[in-house]
Short mmCIF file of C-alpha atoms in Angstrom, two decimals:
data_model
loop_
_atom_site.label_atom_id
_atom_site.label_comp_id
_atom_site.label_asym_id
_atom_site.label_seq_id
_atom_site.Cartn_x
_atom_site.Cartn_y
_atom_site.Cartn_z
CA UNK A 1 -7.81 -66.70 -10.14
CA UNK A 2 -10.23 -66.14 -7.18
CA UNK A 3 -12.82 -63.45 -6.77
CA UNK A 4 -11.81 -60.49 -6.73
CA UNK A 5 -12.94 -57.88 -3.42
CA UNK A 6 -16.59 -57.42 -3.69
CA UNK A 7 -17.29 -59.69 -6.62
CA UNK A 8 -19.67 -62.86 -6.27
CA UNK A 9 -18.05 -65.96 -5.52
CA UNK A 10 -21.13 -67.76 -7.15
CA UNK A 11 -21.30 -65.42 -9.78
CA UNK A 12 -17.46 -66.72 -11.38
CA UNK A 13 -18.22 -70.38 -10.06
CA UNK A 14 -21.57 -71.17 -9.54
CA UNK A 15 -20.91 -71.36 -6.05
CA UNK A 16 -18.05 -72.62 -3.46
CA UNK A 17 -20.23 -75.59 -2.36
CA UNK A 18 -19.14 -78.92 -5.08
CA UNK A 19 -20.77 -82.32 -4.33
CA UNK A 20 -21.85 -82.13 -0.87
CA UNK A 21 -18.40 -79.95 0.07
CA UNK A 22 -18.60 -79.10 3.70
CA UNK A 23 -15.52 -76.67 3.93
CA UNK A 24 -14.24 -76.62 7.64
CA UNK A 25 -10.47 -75.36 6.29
CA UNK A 26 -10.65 -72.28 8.26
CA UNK A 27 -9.07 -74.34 11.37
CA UNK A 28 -6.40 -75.08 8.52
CA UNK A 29 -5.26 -71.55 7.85
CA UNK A 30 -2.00 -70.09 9.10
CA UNK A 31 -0.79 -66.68 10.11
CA UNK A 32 1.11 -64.84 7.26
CA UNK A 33 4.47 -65.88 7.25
CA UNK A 34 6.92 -63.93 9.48
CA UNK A 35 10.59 -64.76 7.92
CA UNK A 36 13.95 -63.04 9.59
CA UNK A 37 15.62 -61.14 7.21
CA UNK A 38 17.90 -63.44 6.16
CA UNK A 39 15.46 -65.52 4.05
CA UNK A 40 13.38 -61.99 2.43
CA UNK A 41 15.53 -62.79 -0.42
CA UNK A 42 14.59 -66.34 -0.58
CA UNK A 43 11.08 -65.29 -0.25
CA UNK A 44 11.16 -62.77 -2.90
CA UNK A 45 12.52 -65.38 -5.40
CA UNK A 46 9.40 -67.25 -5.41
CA UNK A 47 6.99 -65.88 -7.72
CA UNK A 48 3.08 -67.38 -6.42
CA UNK A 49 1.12 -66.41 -8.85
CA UNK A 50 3.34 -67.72 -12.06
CA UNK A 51 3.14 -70.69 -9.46
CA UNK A 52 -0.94 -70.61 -9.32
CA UNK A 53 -0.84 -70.67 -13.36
CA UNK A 54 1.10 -73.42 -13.79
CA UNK A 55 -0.55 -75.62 -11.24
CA UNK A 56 -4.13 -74.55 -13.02
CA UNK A 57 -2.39 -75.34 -16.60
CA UNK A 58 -0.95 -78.66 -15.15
CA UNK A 59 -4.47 -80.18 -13.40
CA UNK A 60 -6.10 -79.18 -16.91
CA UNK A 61 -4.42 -81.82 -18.43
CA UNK A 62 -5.77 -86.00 -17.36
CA UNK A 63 -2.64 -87.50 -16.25
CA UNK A 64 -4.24 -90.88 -14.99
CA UNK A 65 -1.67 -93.48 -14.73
CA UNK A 66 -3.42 -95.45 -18.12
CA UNK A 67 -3.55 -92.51 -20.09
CA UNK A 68 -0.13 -92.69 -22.17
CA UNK A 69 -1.25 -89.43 -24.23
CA UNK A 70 -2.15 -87.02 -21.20
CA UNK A 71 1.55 -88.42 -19.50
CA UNK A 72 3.43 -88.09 -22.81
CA UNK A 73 2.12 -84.27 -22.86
CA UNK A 74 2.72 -84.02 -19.64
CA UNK A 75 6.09 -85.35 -19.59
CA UNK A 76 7.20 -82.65 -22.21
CA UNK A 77 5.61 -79.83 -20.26
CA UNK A 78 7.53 -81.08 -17.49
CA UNK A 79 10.91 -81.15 -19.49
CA UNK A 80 10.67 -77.74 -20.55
CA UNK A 81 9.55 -76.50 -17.66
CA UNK A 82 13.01 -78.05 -15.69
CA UNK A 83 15.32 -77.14 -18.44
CA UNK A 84 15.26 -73.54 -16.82
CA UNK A 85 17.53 -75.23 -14.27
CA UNK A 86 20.77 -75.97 -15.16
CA UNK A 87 21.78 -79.76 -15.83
CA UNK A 88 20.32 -81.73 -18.26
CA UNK A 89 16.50 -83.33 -18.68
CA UNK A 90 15.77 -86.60 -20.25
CA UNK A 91 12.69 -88.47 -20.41
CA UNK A 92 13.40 -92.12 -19.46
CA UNK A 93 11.39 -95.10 -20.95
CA UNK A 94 9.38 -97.30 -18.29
CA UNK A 95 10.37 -100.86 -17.48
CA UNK A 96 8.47 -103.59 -18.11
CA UNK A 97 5.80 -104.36 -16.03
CA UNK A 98 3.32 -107.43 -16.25
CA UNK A 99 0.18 -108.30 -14.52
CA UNK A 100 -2.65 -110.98 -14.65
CA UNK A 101 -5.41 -110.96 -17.15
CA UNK A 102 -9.07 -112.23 -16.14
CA UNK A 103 -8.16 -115.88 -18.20
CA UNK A 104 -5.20 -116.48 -16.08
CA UNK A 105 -2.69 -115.05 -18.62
CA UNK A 106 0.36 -112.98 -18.25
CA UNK A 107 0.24 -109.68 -20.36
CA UNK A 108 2.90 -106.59 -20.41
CA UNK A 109 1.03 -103.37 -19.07
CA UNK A 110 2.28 -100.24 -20.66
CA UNK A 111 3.20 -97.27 -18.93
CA UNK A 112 4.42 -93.50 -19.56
CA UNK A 113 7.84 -92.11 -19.73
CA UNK A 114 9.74 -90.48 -16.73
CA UNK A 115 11.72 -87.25 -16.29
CA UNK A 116 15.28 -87.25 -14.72
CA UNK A 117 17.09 -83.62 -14.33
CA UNK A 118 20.27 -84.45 -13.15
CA UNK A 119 22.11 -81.60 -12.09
CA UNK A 120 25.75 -81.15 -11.20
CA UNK A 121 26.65 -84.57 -11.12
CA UNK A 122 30.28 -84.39 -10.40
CA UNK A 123 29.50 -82.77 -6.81
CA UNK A 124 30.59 -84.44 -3.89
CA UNK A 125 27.29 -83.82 -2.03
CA UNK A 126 24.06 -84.52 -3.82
CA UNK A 127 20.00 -84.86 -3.26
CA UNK A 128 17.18 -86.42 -4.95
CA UNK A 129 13.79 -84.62 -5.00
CA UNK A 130 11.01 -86.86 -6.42
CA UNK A 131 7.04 -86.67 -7.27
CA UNK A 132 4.71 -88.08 -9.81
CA UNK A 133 2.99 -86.66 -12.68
CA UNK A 134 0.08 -89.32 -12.44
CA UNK A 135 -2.98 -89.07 -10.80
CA UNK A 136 -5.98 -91.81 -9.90
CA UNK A 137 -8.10 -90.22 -12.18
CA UNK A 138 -8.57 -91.75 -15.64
CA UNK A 139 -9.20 -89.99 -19.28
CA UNK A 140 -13.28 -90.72 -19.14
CA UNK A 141 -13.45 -89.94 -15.15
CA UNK A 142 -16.08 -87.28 -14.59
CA UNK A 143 -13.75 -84.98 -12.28
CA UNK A 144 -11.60 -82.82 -15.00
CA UNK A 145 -12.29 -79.21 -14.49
CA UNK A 146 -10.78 -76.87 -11.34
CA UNK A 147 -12.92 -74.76 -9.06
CA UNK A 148 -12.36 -71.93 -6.32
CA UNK A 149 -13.93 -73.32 -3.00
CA UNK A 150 -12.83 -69.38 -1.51
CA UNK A 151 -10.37 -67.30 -1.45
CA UNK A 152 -7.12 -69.53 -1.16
CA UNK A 153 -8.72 -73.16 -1.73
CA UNK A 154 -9.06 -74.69 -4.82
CA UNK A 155 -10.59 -77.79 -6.02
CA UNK A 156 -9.32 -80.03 -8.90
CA UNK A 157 -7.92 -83.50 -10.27
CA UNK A 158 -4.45 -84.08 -8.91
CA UNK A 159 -4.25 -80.13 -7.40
CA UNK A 160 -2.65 -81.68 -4.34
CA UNK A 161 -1.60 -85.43 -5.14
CA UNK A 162 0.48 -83.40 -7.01
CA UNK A 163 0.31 -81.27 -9.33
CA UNK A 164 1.21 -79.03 -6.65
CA UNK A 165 4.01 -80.85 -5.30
CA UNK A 166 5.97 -80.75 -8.51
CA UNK A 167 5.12 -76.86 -9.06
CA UNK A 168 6.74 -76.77 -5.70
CA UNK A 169 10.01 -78.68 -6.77
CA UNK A 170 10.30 -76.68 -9.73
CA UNK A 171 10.04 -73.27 -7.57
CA UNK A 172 11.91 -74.18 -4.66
CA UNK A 173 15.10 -75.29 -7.14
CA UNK A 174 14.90 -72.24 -8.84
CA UNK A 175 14.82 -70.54 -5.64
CA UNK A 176 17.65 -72.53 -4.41
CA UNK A 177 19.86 -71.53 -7.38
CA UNK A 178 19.21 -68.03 -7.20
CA UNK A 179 20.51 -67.82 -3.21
CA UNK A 180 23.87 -68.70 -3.98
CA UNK A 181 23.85 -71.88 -2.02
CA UNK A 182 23.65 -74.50 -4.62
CA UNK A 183 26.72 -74.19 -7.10
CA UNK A 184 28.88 -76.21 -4.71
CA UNK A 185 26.42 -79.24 -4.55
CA UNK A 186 24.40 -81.33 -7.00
CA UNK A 187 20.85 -82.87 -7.33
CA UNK A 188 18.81 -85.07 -9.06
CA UNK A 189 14.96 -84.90 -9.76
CA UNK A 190 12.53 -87.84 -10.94
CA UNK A 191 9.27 -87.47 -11.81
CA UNK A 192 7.69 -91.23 -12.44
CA UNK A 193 4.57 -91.70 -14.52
CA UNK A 194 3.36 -94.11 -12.28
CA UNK A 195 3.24 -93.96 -8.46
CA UNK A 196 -0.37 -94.36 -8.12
CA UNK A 197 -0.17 -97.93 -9.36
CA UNK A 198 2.58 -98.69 -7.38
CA UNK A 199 5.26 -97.35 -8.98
CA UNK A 200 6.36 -100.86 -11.00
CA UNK A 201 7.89 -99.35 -13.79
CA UNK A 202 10.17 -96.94 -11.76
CA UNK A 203 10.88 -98.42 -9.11
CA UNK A 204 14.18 -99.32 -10.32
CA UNK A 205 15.08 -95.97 -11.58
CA UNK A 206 13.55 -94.62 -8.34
CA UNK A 207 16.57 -97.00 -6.10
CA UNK A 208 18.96 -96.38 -8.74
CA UNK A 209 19.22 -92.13 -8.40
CA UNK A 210 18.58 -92.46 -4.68
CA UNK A 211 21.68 -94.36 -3.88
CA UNK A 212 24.79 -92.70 -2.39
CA UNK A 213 22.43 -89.50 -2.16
CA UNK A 214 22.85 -87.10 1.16
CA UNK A 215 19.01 -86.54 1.65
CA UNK A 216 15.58 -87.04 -0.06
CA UNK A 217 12.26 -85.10 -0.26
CA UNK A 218 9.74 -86.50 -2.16
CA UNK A 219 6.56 -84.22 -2.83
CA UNK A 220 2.86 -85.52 -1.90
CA UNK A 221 0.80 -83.43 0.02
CA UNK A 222 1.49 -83.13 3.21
CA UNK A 223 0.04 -85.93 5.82
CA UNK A 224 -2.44 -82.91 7.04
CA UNK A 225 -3.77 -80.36 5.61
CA UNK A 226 -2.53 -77.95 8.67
CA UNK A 227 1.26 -79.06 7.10
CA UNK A 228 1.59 -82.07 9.05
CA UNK A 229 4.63 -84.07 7.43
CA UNK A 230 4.07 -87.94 7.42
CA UNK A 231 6.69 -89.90 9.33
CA UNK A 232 7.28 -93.78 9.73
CA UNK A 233 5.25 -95.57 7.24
CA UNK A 234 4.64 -99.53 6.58
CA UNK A 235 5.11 -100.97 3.52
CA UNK A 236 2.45 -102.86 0.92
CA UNK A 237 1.91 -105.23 -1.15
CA UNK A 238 0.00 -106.54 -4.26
CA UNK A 239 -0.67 -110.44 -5.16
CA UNK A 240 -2.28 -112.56 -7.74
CA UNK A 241 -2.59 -116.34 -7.14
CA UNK A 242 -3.84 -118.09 -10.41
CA UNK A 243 -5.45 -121.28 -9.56
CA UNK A 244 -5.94 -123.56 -12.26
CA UNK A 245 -8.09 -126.98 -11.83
CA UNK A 246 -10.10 -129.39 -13.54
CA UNK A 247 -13.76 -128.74 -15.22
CA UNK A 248 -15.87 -131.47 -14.95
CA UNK A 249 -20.00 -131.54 -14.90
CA UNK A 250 -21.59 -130.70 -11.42
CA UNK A 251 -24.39 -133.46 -11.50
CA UNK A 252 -23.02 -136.51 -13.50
CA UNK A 253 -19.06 -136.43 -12.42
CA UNK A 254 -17.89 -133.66 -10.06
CA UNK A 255 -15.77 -135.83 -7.84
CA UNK A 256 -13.73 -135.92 -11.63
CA UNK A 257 -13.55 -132.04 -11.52
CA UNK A 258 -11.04 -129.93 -9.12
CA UNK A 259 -12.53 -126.93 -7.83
CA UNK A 260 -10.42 -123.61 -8.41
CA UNK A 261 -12.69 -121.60 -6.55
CA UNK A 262 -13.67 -124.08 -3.66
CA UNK A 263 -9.19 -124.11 -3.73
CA UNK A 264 -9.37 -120.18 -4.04
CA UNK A 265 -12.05 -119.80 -1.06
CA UNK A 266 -9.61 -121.55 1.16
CA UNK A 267 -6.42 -119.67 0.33
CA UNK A 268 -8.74 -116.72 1.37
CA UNK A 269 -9.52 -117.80 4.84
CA UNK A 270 -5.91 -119.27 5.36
CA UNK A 271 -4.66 -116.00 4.63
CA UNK A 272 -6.92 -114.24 7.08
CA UNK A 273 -4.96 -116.38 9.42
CA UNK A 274 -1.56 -115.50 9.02
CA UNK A 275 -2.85 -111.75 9.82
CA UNK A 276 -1.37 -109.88 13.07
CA UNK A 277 -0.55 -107.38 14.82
CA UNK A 278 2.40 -106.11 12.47
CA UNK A 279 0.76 -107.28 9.08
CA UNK A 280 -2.83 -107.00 7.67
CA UNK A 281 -4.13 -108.81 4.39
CA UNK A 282 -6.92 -107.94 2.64
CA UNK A 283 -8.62 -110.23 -0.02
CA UNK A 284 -9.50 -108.01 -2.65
CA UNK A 285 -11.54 -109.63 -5.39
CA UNK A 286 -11.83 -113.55 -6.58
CA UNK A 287 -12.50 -114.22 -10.67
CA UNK A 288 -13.29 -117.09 -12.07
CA UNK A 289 -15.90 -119.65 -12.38
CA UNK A 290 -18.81 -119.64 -15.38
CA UNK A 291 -21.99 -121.76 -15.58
CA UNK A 292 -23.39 -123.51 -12.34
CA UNK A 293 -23.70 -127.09 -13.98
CA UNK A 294 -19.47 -126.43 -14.35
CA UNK A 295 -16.97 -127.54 -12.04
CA UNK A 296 -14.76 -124.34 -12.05
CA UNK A 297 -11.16 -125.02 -13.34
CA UNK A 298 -10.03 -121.44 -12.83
CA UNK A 299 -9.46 -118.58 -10.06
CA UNK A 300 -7.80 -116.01 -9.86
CA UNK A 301 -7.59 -113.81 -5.98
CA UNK A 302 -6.09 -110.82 -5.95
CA UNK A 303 -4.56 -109.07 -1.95
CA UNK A 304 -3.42 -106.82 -0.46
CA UNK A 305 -0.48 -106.94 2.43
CA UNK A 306 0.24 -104.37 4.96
CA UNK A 307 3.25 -104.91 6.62
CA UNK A 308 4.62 -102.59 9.45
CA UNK A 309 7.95 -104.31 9.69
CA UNK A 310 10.74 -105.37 7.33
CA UNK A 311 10.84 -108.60 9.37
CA UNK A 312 6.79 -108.86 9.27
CA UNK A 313 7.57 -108.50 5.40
CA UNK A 314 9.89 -111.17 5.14
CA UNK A 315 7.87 -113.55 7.27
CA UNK A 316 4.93 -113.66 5.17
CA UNK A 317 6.52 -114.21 1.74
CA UNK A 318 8.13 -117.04 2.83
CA UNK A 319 4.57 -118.65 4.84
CA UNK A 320 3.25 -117.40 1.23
CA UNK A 321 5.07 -119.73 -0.15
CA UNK A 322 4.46 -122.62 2.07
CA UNK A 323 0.65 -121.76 2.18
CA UNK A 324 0.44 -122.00 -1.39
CA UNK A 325 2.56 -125.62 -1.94
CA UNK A 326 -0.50 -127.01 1.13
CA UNK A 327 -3.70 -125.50 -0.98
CA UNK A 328 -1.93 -127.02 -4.19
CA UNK A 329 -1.80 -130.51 -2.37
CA UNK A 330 -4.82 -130.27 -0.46
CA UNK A 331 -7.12 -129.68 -3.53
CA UNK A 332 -4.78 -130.99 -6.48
CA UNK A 333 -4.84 -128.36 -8.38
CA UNK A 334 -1.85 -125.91 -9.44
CA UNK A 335 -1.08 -122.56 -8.17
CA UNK A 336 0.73 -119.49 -10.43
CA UNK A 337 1.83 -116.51 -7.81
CA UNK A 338 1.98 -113.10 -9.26
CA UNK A 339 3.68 -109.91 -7.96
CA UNK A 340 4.72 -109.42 -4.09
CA UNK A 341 6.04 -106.28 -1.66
CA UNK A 342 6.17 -102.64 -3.74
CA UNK A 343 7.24 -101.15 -1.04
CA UNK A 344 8.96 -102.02 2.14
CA UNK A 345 7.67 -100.53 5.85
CA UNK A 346 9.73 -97.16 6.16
CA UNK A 347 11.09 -96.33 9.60
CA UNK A 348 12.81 -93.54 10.65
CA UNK A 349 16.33 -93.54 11.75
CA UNK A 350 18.60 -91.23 12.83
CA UNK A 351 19.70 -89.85 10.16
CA UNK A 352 16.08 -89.45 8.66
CA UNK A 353 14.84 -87.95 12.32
CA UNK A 354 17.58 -85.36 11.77
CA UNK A 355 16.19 -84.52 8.49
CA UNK A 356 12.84 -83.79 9.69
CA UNK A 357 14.15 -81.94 12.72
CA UNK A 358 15.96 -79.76 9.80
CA UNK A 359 12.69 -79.30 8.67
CA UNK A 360 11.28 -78.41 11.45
CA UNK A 361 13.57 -75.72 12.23
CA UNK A 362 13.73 -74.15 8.96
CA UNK A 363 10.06 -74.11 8.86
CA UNK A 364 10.00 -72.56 12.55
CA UNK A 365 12.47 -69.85 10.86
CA UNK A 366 9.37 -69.19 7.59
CA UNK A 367 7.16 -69.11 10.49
CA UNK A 368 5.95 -72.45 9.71
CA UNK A 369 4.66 -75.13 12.53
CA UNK A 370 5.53 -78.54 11.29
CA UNK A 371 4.91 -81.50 13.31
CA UNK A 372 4.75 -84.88 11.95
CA UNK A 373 2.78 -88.43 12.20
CA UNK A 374 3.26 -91.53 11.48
CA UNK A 375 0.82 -93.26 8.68
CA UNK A 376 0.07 -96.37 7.15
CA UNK A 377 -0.06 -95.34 3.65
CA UNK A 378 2.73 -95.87 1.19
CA UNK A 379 4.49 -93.95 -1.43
CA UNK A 380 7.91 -93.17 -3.27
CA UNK A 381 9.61 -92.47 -0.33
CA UNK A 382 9.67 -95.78 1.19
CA UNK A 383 11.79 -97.19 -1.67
CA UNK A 384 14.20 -94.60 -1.09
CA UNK A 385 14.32 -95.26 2.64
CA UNK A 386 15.30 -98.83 1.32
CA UNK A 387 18.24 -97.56 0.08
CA UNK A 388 19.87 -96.21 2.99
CA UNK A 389 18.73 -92.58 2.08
CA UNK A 390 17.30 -90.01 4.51
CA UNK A 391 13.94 -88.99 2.96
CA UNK A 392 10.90 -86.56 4.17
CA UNK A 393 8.25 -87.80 1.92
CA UNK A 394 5.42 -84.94 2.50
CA UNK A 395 6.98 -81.66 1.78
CA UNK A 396 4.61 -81.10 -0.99
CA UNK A 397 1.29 -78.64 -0.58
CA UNK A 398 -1.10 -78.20 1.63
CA UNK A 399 -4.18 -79.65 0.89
CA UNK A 400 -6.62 -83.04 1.11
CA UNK A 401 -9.52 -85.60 0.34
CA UNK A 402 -7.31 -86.97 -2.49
CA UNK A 403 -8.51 -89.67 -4.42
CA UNK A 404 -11.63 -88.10 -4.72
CA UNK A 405 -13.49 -85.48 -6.75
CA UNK A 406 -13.09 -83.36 -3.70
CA UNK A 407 -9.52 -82.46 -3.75
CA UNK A 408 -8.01 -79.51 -3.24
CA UNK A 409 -5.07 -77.24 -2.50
CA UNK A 410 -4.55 -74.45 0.17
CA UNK A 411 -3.02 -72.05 -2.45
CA UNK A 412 -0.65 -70.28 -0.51
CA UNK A 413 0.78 -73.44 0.69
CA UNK A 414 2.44 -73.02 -2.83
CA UNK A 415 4.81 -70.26 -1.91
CA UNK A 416 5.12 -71.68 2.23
CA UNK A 417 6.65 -75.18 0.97
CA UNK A 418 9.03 -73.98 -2.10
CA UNK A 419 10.47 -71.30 0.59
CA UNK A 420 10.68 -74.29 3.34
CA UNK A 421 12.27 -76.71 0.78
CA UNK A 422 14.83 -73.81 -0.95
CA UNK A 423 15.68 -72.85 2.85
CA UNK A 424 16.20 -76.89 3.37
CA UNK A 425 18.35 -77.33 0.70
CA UNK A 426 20.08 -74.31 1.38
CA UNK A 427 21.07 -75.34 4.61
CA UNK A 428 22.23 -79.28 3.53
CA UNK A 429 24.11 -77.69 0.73
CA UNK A 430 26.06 -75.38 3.78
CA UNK A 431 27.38 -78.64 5.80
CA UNK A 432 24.25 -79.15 7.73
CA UNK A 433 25.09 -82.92 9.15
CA UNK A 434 22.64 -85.67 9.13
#
């Protein structure tokens, strides 16, 4: 809990200040919320501070996406904390999911289980609500503990990127079920064990509950820390080429040899190429190689794509392809491709515009100012956009500097977004059209 009035900040924490924290968050705050009287209900359904303890409970634990006994522990918290809805929890087994060792090889990369509530799933109208219960920061990673920055900000591993967020699901639902609203529509919520890696093991479940749904929200933080929502967002893409050639020795016989990183060096610059103005690639990392009297016979490069379109998409997996048949002939050597587009660029339609207008206006009516920007990174809610599915991707907390030691969460932004999604939902479950 913070300080309380007139006790020492430093004396509880040591001080606000955490490796070289700079605060500026007081152009971040917001006027108390001003609700009609139509939502004091809603409002009063929404209990902050169990909300505060079970975000602190749920940062405590290291849910990085490689540690399989933090997600496991996680994942039952998170089932018995969603069995106080109504509907029934499971906890769904990952797919398989390969990748490329440093010698070339293919190996299956294990992942945690997810949770599915599905709720009412005979209802005519229904919604998905997503997050993740993973965070970037792995079992041995130095940042593990929570601290109060002040009075309504604190700092800690996955606080925001989103811990929060799912506190928020869990509140708004409960929120939403209490108003009345909800008995005459149904819901699903997913809660993957692996976003921050790209989501490879769920994406599948992911497309699978979003189809035929009426709306999505998913639940990172929001694109701001002021509430901003993110809007249209491009897509990404991870690669591994495997180049394998021939050793040979460097003085006595190298025109005998075929040189997988000489071959690897100009895949690199080839693909800097094919950049432009709707697709960036970034050449990560290159591995391979050994002794300098060695002709290398192996290379792996692993990239990144960018792409803005679904057309910019398509366009460079196929010159991919025809790229990598001129580098195998060019050099003689032969080429293994690995992986491709996570997820595709999400624009926003019509349908998903009138979603975030609906969240604009119930915000305005919590006396919330939500705008909205468009972003290049990525996340769960471009895969449901791929389906068809209206989605607002940012209604979690808010908060910021994620991905780094430090994060941290505007702790009132706990209650503000559970109100603004229960008042959401209440109004999609009433007819609202999209």
């Amino acid at each position: 809990m913070p300080p309380a009035t007139g006790e020492s900040k430093a004396g509880r924490t040591g001080g606000v200040h955490r490796r070289g924290w700079t605060g500026g968050l007081a152009r971040f705050r917001r006027l108390p919320m001003q609700p009609d009287s139509q939502n004091t209900a809603l409002l009063a359904a929404i209990d902050d501070r169990t909300m505060l303890r079970e975000v602190q409970e749920w940062a405590a634990i290291n849910t990085g996406t490689g540690n399989l006994a933090g997600l496991e522990k996680m994942a039952g918290i998170l089932a018995d904390a969603f069995s106080q809805l109504p509907g029934e929890v499971q906890l769904v087994e990952p797919a398989e999911v390969t990748a490329i060792a440093a010698d070339g090889s293919e190996f299956e990369k294990p992942h945690g289980r997810h949770m599915v509530l599905r709720v009412r799933p005979e209802a005519g109208r229904r919604f998905i609500l997503t997050g993740h219960m993973d965070t970037v920061y792995p079992e041995d990673h130095p940042f593990q503990t929570l601290e109060w920055l002040d009075d309504e900000t604190i700092n800690g591993p996955g606080t925001a990127d989103m811990k929060g967020g799912l506190n928020v699901i869990l509140h708004a639902l409960k929120a939403f079920e209490a108003s009345g609203n909800a008995a005459s529509v149904g819901y699903d919520v997913m809660i993957n064990s692996d976003e921050e890696t790209g989501s490879l093991a769920s994406r599948g479940l992911i497309e699978e509950l979003a189809r035929g749904k009426y709306a999505a929200l998913t639940y990172e933080p929001s694109a701001l820390p002021d509430g901003t929502l993110a809007h249209a967002r491009g897509g990404t893409g991870n690669y591994s080429i495997t180049i394998r050639g021939k050793s040979a020795h460097a003085g006595r016989n190298p025109e005998d040899g075929r040189n997988a990183i000489v071959a690897a060096s100009d895949l690199v610059l080839r693909l800097s190429e094919m950049a432009a103005e709707d697709l960036t690639i970034n050449p990560a990392k290159i591995e391979g190689g050994g002794a300098n009297n060695v002709v290398p016979d192996l290379a792996i490069l692993r990239f990144n794509i960018r792409p803005k379109s679904t057309g910019a998409m398509a366009r460079f997996d196929n010159d991919l392809n025809t790229l990598l048949r001129t580098i195998e002939d060019r050099h003689e050597v032969g080429v293994h491709r690995h992986g491709g587009v996570t997820r595709p660029p999400k624009p926003v339609d019509e349908k998903a515009q009138k979603l975030f207008d609906l969240v604009q206006s119930c915000g305005r009516q919590l006396g919330q100012k939500i705008g909205w920007k468009s972003t290049g990174g990525v996340c769960d809610g471009n895969n449901i956009a791929a389906t068809g599915v209206p989605v607002v991707d940012t209604m979690g907390v808010r908060g910021g500097a994620i991905h780094s030691p430090e994060e941290f969460m505007i702790v009132p932004s706990l209650k503000e977004r559970a109100a603004l999604s229960a008042l959401v939902l209440s109004n999609l479950a009433s007819g609202e059209p999209l």
